[in-house]
mmCIF file of C-alpha atoms in Angstrom:
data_model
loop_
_atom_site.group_PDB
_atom_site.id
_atom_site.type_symbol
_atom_site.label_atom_id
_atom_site.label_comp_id
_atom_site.label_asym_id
_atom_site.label_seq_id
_atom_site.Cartn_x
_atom_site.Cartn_y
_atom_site.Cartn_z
ATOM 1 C CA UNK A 170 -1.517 -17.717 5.875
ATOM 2 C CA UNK A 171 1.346 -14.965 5.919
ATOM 3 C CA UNK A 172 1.102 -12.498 3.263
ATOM 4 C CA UNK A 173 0.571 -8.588 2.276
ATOM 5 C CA UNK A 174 -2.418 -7.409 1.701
ATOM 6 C CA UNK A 175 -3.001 -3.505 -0.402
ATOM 7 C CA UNK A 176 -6.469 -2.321 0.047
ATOM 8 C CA UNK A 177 -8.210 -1.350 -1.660
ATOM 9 C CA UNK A 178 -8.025 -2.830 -5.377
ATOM 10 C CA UNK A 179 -9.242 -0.113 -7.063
ATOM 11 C CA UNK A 180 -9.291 3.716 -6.042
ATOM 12 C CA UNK A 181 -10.855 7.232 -7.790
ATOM 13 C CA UNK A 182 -9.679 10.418 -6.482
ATOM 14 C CA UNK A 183 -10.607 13.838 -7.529
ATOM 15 C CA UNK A 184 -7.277 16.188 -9.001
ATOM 16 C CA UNK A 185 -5.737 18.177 -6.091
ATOM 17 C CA UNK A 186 -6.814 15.002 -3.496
ATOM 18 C CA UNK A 187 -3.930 13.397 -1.354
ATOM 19 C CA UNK A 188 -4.709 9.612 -1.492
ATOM 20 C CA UNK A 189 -3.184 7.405 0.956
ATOM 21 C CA UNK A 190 -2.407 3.568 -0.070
ATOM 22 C CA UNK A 191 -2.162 0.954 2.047
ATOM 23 C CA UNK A 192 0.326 -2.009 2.623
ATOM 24 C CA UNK A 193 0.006 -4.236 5.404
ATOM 25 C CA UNK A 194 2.252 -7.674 5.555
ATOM 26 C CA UNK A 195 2.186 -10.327 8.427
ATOM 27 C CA UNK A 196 5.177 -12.048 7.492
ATOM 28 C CA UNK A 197 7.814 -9.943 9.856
ATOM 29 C CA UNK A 198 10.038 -9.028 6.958
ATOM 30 C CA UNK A 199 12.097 -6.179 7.691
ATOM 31 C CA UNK A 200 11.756 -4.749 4.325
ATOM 32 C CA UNK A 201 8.851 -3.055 2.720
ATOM 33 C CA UNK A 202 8.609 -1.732 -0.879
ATOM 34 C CA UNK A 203 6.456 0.733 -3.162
ATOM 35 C CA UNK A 204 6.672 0.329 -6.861
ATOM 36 C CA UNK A 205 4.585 1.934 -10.015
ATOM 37 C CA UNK A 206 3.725 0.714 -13.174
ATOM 38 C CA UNK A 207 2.851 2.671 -16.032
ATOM 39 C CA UNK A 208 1.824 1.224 -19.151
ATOM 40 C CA UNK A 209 4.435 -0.479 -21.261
ATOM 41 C CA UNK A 210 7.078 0.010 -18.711
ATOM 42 C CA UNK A 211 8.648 -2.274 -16.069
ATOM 43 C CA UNK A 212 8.115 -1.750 -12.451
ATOM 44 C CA UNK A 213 9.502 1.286 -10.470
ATOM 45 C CA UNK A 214 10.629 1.765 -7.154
ATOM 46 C CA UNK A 215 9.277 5.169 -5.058
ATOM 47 C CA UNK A 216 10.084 4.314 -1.755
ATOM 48 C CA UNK A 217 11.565 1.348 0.337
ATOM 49 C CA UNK A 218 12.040 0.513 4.299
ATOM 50 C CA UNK A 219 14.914 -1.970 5.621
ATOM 51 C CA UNK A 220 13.439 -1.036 9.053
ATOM 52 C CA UNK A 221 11.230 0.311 11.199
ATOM 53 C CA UNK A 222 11.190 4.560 11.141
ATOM 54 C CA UNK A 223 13.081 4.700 8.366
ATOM 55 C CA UNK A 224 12.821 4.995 4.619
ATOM 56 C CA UNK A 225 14.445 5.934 1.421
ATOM 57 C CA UNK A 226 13.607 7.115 -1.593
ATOM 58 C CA UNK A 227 13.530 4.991 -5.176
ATOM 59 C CA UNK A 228 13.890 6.253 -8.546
ATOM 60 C CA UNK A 229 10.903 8.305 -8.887
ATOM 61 C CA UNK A 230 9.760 9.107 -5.748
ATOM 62 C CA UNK A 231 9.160 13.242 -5.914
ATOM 63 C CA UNK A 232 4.907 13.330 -5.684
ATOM 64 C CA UNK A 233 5.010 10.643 -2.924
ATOM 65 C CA UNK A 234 5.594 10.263 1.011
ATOM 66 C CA UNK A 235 5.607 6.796 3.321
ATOM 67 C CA UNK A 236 5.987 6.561 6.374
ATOM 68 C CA UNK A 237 6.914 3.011 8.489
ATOM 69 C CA UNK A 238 6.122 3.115 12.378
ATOM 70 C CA UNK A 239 5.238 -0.368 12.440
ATOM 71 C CA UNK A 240 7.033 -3.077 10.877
ATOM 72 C CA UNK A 241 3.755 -4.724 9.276
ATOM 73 C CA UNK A 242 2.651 -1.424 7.936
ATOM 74 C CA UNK A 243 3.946 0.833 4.909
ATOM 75 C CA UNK A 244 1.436 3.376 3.593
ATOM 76 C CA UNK A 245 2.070 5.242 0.729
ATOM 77 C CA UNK A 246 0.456 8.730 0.610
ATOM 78 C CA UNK A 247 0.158 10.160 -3.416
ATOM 79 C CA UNK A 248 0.124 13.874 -2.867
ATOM 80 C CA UNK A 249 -1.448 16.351 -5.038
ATOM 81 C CA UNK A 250 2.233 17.422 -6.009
ATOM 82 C CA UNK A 251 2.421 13.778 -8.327
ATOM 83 C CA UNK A 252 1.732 15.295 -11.482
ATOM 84 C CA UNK A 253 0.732 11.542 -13.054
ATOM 85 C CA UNK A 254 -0.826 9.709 -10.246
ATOM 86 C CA UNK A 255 -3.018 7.644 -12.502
ATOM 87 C CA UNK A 256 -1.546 3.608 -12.451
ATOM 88 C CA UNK A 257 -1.208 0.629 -11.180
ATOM 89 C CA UNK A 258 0.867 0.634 -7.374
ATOM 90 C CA UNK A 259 2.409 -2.478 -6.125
ATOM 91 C CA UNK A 260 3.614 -3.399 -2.744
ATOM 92 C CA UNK A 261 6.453 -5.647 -1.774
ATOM 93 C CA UNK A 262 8.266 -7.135 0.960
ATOM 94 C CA UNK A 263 11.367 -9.293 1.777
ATOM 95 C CA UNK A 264 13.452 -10.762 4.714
ATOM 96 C CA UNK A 265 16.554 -10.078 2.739
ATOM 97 C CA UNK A 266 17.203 -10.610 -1.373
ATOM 98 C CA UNK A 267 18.312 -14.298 -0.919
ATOM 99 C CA UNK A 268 14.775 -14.730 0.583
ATOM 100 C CA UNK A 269 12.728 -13.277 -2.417
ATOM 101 C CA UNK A 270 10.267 -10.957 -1.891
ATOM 102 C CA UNK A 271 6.461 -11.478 -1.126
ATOM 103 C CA UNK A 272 3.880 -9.265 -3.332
ATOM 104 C CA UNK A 273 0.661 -7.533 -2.883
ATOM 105 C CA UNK A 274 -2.119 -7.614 -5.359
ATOM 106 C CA UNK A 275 -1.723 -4.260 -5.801
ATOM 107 C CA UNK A 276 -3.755 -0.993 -6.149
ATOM 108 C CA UNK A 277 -5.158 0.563 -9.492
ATOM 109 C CA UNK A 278 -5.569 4.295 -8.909
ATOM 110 C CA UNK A 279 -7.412 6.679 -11.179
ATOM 111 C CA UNK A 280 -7.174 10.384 -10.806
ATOM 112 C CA UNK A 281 -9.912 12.052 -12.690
ATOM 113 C CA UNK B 18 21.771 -1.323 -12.794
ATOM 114 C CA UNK B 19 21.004 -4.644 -14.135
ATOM 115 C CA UNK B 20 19.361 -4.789 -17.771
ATOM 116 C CA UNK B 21 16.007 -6.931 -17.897
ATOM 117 C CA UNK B 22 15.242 -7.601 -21.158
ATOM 118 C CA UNK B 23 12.047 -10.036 -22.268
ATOM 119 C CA UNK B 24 10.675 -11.180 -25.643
ATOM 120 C CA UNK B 25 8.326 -11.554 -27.248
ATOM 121 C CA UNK B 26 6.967 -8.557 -25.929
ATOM 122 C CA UNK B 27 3.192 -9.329 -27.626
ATOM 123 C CA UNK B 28 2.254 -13.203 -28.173
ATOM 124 C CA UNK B 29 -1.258 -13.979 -29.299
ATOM 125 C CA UNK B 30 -1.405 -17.889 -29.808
ATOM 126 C CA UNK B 31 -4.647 -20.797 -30.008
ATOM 127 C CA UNK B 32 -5.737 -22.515 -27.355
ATOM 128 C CA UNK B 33 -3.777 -25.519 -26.249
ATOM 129 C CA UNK B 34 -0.243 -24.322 -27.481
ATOM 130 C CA UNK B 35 2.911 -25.017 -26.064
ATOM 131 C CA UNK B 36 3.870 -21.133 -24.706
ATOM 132 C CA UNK B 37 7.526 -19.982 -24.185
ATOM 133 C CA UNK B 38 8.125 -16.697 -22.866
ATOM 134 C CA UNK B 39 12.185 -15.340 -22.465
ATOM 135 C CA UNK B 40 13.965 -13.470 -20.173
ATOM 136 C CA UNK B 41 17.527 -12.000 -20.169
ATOM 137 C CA UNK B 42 19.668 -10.067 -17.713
ATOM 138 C CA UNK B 43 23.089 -8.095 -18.173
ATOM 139 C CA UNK B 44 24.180 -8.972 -14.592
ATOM 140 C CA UNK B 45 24.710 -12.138 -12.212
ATOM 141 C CA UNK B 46 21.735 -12.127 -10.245
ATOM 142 C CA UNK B 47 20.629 -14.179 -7.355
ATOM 143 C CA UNK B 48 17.559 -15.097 -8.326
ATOM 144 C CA UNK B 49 14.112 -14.629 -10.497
ATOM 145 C CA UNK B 50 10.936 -13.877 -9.863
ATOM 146 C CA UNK B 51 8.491 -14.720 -12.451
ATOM 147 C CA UNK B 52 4.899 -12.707 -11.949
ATOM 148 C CA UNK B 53 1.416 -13.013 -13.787
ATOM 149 C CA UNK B 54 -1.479 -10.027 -14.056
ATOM 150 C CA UNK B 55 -4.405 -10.343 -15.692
ATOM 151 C CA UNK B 56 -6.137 -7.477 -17.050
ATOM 152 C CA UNK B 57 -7.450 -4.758 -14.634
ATOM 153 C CA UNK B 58 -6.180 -7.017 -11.809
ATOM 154 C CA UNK B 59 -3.751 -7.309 -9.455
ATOM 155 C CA UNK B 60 -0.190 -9.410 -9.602
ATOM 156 C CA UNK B 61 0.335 -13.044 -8.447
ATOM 157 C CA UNK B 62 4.168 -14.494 -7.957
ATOM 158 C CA UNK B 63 4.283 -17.756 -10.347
ATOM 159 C CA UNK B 64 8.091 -19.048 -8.954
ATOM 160 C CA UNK B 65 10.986 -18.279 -7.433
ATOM 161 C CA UNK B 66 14.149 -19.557 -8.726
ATOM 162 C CA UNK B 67 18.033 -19.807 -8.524
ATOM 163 C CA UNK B 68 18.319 -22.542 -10.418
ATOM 164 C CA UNK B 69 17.474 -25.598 -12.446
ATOM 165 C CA UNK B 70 13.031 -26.023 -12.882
ATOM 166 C CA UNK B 71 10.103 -25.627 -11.045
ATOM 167 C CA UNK B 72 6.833 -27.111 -12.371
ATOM 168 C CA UNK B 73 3.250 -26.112 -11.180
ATOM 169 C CA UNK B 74 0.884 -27.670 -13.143
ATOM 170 C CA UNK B 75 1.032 -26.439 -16.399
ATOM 171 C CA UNK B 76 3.602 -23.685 -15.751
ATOM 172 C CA UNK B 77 7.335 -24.700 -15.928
ATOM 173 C CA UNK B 78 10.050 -21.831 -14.668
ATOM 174 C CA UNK B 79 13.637 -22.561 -16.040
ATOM 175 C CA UNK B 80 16.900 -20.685 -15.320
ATOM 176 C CA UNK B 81 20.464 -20.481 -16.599
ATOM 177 C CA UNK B 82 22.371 -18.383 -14.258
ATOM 178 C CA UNK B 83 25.366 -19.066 -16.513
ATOM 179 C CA UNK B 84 23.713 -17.525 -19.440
ATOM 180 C CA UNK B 85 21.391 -15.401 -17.637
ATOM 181 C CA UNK B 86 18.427 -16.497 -18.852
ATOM 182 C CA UNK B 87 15.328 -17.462 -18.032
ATOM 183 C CA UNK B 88 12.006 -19.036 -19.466
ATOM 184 C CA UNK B 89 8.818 -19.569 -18.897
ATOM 185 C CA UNK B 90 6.564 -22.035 -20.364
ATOM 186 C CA UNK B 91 2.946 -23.265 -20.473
ATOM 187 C CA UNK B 92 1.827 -26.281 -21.667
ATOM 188 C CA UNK B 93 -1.670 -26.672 -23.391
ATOM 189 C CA UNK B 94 -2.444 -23.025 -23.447
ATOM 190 C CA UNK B 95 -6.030 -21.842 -22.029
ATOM 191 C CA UNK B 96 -7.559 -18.828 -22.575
ATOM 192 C CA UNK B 97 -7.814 -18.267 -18.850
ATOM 193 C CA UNK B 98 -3.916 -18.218 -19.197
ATOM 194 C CA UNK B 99 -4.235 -14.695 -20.698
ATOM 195 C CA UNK B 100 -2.259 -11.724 -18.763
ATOM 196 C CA UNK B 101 1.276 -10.209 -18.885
ATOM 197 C CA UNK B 102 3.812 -12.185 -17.803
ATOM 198 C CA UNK B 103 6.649 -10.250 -15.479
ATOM 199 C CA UNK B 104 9.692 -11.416 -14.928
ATOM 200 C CA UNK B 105 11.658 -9.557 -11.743
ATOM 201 C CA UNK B 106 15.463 -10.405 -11.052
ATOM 202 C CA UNK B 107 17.512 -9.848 -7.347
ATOM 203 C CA UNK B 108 20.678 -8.724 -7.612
ATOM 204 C CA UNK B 109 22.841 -6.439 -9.985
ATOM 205 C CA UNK B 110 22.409 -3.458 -8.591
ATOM 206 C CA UNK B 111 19.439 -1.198 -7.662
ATOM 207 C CA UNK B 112 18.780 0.147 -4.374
ATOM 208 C CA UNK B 113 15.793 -2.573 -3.751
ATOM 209 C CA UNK B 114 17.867 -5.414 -5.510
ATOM 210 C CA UNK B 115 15.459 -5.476 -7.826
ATOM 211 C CA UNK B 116 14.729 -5.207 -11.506
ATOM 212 C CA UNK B 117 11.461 -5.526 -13.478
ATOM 213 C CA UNK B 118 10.660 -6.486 -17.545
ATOM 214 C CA UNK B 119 8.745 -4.627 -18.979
ATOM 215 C CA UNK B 120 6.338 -7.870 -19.587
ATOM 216 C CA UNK B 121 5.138 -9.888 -21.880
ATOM 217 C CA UNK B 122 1.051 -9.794 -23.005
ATOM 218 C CA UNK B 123 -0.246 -12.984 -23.698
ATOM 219 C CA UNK B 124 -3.437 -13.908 -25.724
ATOM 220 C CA UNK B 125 -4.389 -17.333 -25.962
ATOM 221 C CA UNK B 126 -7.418 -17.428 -28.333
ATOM 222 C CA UNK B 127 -9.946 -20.157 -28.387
#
């Protein structure tokens, strides 16, 4: 069955530690997203892709860095710049809006 | 941007009540996501819609795109149905076409 997959569910990283989150999706949609969640607020975008070795940044996306040289893959790398990295990171993809969009699980990080 | 707004933000209700949970938008969308996470875990995509219903067994997904408005409902309530409840709408503006709620938590007590 198609889908995305984040690995892994849950992830501890000392303070000062680049982590690197991963996204994969087998569904050949063009566009891949990164979103936080902090708690009490909605979903935010850091970074999307529309397509292959290229991305833009989302609302809040100073701290963070992606990169997308394959179309199934979107890592998201939380540098020690991010000066919150503790929460809940969701990935998401989509063939275009008027498709929907497909979700990972999504990662719970904790910085301690 | 579009303007998600949900309510009740906080429902705590006994086991086998009929559940409705609301969400409103500011902007003509295309469609709605609605999303469920349980504590400490990860999120699962409940329905997709752009209009009328969608049933899946207990859940029921409703949308007015006239009104923009949108509900979700559960029918005999189970504890295991306990999570927040996100609803996500595309279109209206953001770079992703997408906006979030900030969620609804949901108790259902035994």
């Amino acid at each position: 069955d198609g889908g995305i997959t984040q690995s892994p569910k849950y992830l501890f990283r000392k303070e000062g530690q680049n982590v690197t989150l991963s996204c994969e999706q087998n569904l050949n949609h063009d566009a891949m997203y990164w979103y936080r969640q902090d708690p009490g607020q909605g979903l935010r975008l850091i970074y999307y892709s529309q397509i292959v070795n290229d991305f833009q940044k989302g609302d809040i996306a100073e701290g963070y860095s992606v990169s997308r040289e394959k179309k199934e893959s979107f890592p998201l790398t939380v540098t020690s710049a991010q000066k919150n990295p503790t929460a809940f990171y969701l990935c998401a993809s989509s063939s275009g809006p008027s498709y929907g969009y497909t979700f990972g699980s999504g990662t719970r990080l904790t910085v301690v | 941007k579009n303007e998600v707004e949900q309510s009740p933000q906080n429902l705590t209700a006994q086991e086998g009540e009929f559940i409705t949970i609301n969400c409103s938008y500011s902007v003509g969308i295309s469609a709605l996501h609605w999303l469920q996470q349980h504590p400490g875990g990860g999120i699962v995509s409940l329905f997709m819609l752009s209009s009328g219903k969608k049933k899946h067994g207990r859940l029921i997904a409703t949308i007015n795109i006239q009104e923009k408005h949108s509900s979700l409902h559960i029918t005999a309530s189970h504890p295991r149905d306990s999570a927040v409840y996100i609803c996500a709408v595309i279109g209206g503006g953001g770079a992703d076409g997408l906006t979030f709620g900030k969620g609804t938590h949901l108790i259902i007590q035994p």
